[in-house]
Short mmCIF file of C-alpha atoms in Angstrom, two decimals:
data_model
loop_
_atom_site.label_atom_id
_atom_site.label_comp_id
_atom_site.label_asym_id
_atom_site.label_seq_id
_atom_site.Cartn_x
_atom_site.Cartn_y
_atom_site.Cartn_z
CA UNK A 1 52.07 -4.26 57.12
CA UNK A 2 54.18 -7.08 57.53
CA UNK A 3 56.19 -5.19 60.49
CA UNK A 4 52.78 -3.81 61.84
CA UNK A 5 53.31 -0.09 60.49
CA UNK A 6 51.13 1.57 57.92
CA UNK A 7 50.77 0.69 54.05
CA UNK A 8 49.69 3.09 51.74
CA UNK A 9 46.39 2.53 49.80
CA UNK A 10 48.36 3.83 46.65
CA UNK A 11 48.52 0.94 44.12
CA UNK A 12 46.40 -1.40 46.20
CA UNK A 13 43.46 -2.90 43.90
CA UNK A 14 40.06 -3.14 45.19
CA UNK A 15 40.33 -6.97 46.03
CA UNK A 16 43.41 -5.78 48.22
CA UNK A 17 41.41 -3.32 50.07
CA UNK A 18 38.56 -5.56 50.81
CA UNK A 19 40.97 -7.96 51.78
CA UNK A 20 42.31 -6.00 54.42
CA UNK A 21 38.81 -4.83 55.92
CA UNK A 22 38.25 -8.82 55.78
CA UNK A 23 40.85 -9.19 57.85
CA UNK A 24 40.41 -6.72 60.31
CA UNK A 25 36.64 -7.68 61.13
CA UNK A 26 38.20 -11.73 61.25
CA UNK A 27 40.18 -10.05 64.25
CA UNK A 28 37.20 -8.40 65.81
CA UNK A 29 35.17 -11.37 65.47
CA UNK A 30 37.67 -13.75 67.05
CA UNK A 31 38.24 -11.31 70.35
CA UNK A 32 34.15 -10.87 70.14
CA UNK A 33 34.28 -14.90 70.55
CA UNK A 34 36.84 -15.18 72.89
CA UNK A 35 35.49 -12.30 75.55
CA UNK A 36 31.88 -13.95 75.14
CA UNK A 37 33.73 -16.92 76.30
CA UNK A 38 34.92 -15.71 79.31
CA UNK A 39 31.65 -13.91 79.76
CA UNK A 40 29.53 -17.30 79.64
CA UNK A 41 32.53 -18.83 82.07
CA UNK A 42 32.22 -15.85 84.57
CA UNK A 43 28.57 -16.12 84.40
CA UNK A 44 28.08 -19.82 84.82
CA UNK A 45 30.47 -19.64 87.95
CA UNK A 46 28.66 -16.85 89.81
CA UNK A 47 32.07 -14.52 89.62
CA UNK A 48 30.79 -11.99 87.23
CA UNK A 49 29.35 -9.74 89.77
CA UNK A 50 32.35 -9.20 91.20
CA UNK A 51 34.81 -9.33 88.41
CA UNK A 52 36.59 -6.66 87.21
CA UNK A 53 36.50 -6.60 83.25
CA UNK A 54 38.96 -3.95 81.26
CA UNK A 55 38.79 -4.49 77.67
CA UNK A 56 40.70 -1.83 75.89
CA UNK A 57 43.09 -1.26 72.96
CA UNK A 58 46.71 0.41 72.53
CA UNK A 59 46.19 1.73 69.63
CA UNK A 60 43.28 1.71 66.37
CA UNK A 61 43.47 0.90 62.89
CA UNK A 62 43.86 3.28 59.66
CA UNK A 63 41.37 0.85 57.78
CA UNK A 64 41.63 3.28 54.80
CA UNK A 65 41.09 6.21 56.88
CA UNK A 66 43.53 8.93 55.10
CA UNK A 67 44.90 6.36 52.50
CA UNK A 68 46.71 4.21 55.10
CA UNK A 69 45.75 0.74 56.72
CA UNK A 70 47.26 -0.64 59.76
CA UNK A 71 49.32 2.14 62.24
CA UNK A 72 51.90 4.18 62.48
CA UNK A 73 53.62 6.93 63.70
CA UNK A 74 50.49 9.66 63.71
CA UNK A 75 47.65 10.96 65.80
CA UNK A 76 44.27 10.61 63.46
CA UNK A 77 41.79 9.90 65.67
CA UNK A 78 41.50 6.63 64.02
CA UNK A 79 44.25 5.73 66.11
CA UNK A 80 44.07 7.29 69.53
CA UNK A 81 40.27 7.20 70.31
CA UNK A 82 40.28 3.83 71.37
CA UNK A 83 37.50 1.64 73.31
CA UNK A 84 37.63 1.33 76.61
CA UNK A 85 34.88 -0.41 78.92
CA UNK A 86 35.48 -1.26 82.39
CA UNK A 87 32.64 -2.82 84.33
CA UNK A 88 32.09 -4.68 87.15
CA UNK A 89 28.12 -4.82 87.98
CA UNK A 90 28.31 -5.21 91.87
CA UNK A 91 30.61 -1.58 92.13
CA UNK A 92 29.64 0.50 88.92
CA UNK A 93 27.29 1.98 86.82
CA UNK A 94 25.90 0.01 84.01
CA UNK A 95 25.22 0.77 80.25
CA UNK A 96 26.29 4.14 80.53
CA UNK A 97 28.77 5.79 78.29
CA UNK A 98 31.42 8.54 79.26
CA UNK A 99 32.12 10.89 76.25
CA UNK A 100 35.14 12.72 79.12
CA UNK A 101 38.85 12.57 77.46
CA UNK A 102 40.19 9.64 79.38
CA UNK A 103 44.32 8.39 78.58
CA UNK A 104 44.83 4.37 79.19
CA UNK A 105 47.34 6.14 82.30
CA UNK A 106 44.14 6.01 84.13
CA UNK A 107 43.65 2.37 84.33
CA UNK A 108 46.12 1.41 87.02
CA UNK A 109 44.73 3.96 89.59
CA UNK A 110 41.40 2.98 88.75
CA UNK A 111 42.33 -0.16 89.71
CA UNK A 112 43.78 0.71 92.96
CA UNK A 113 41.27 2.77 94.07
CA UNK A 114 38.98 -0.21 93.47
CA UNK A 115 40.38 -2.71 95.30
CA UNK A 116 40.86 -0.09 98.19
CA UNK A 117 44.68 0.96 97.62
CA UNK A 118 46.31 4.13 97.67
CA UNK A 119 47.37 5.27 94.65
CA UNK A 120 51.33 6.48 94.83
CA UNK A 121 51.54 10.55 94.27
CA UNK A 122 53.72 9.96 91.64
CA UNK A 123 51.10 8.22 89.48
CA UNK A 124 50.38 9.62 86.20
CA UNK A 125 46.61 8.70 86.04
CA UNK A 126 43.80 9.84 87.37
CA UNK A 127 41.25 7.35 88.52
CA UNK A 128 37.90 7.16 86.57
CA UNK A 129 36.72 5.51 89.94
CA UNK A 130 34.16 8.11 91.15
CA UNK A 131 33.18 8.16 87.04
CA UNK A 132 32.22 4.19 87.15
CA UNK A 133 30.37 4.40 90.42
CA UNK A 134 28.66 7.62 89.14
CA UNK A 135 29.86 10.33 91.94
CA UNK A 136 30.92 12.32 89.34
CA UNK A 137 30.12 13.60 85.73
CA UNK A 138 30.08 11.25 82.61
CA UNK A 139 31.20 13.86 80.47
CA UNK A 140 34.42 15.33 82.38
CA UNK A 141 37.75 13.72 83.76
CA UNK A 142 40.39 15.72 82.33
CA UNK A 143 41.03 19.34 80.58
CA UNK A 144 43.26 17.30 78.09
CA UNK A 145 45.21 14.08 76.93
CA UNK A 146 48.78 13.64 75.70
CA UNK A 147 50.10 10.82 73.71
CA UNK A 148 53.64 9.87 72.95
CA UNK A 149 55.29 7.80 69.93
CA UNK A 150 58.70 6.76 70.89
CA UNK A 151 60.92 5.07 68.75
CA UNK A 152 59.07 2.23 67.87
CA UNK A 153 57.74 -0.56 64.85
CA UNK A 154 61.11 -1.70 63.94
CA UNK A 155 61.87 -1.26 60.53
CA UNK A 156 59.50 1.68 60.16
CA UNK A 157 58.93 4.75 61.99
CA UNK A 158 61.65 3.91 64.48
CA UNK A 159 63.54 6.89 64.07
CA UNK A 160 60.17 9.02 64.70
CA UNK A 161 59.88 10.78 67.91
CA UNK A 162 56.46 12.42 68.31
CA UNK A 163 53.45 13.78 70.85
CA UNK A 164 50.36 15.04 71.27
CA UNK A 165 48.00 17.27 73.04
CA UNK A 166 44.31 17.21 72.52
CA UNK A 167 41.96 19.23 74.38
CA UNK A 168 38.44 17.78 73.05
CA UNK A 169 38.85 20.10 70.35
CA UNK A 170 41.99 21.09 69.45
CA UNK A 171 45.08 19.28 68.55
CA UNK A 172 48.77 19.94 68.42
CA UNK A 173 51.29 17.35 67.13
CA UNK A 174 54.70 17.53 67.42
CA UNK A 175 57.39 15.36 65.27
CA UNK A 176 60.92 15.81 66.34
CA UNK A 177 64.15 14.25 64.92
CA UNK A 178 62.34 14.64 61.11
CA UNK A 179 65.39 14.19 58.15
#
């Protein structure tokens, strides 16, 4: 971890491990905090009604899952199947959950077709609008999702080139430029 890509569990005692799970649910604790924050603010003002809330996440955590912690350059779901809650009381459904394969590509035109823009034909998303204000099914947006790992954590895995498909049940990954 120290450049944000996996670690191994190999050699790790059990105080390291716990350590690490510590630490994790110290960071979901202190965005739990800060979101209830806003939350209270919005409330007290009268502007949650008509706010538009997105909380989300790039990418998961190993937390042990397949003897790594942290992230990296691989597809376990542990990674990819991220949250994602959007809500905004006076224009969507409430307390409902979508299980539909949604990519974080559909968050701009979401927002667009919100706020009454059109969204550009060349957008890669497709809006989850008519999913959050219930004209359409919970449980299907698109027939599949793609991810991407380009180049990245410096130091580590930045000579990895990778995607993959996923169609709810089956997955391909792909790692090119491999020694």
């Amino acid at each position: 971890g120290q450049n944000g890509a996996t670690d191994s569990i190999v050699g790790m005692s059990d105080d390291d491990k716990r350590e690490k799970i510590r630490d994790y649910y110290a960071e979901i604790e202190l965005i739990d905090d800060q979101l209830g924050r806003l939350m209270e603010y919005l409330d007290r003002t009268g502007q949650r009604e008509n706010t538009m809330i997105i909380f989300m996440s790039d990418h998961g955590e190993m937390n042990g899952d397949h003897g790594l912690y942290w992230k990296g350059a691989y597809f376990y779901e542990a990674l990819v199947h991220v949250p994602l809650i959007i809500s905004c009381p006076s224009r969507f459904q409430q307390n409902v959950i979508c299980d539909a394969l949604v990519e974080l590509v559909d968050i701009a035109p979401t927002i667009l077709e919100t706020i009454g823009e059109e969204i550009p034909f060349y957008m890669q998303g497709k809006s989850l609008y008519s999913i959050l204000t219930g004209a359409t099914s919970l449980h299907h947006h698109k027939d599949s999702v793609y991810s991407e790992f380009y180049y990245c954590l410096k130091g580590c895995h930045e000579d990895r080139f990778a995607t993959m498909y996923f169609d709810g049940r089956y997955k391909i990954v792909t790692y090119c430029n491999m020694d």
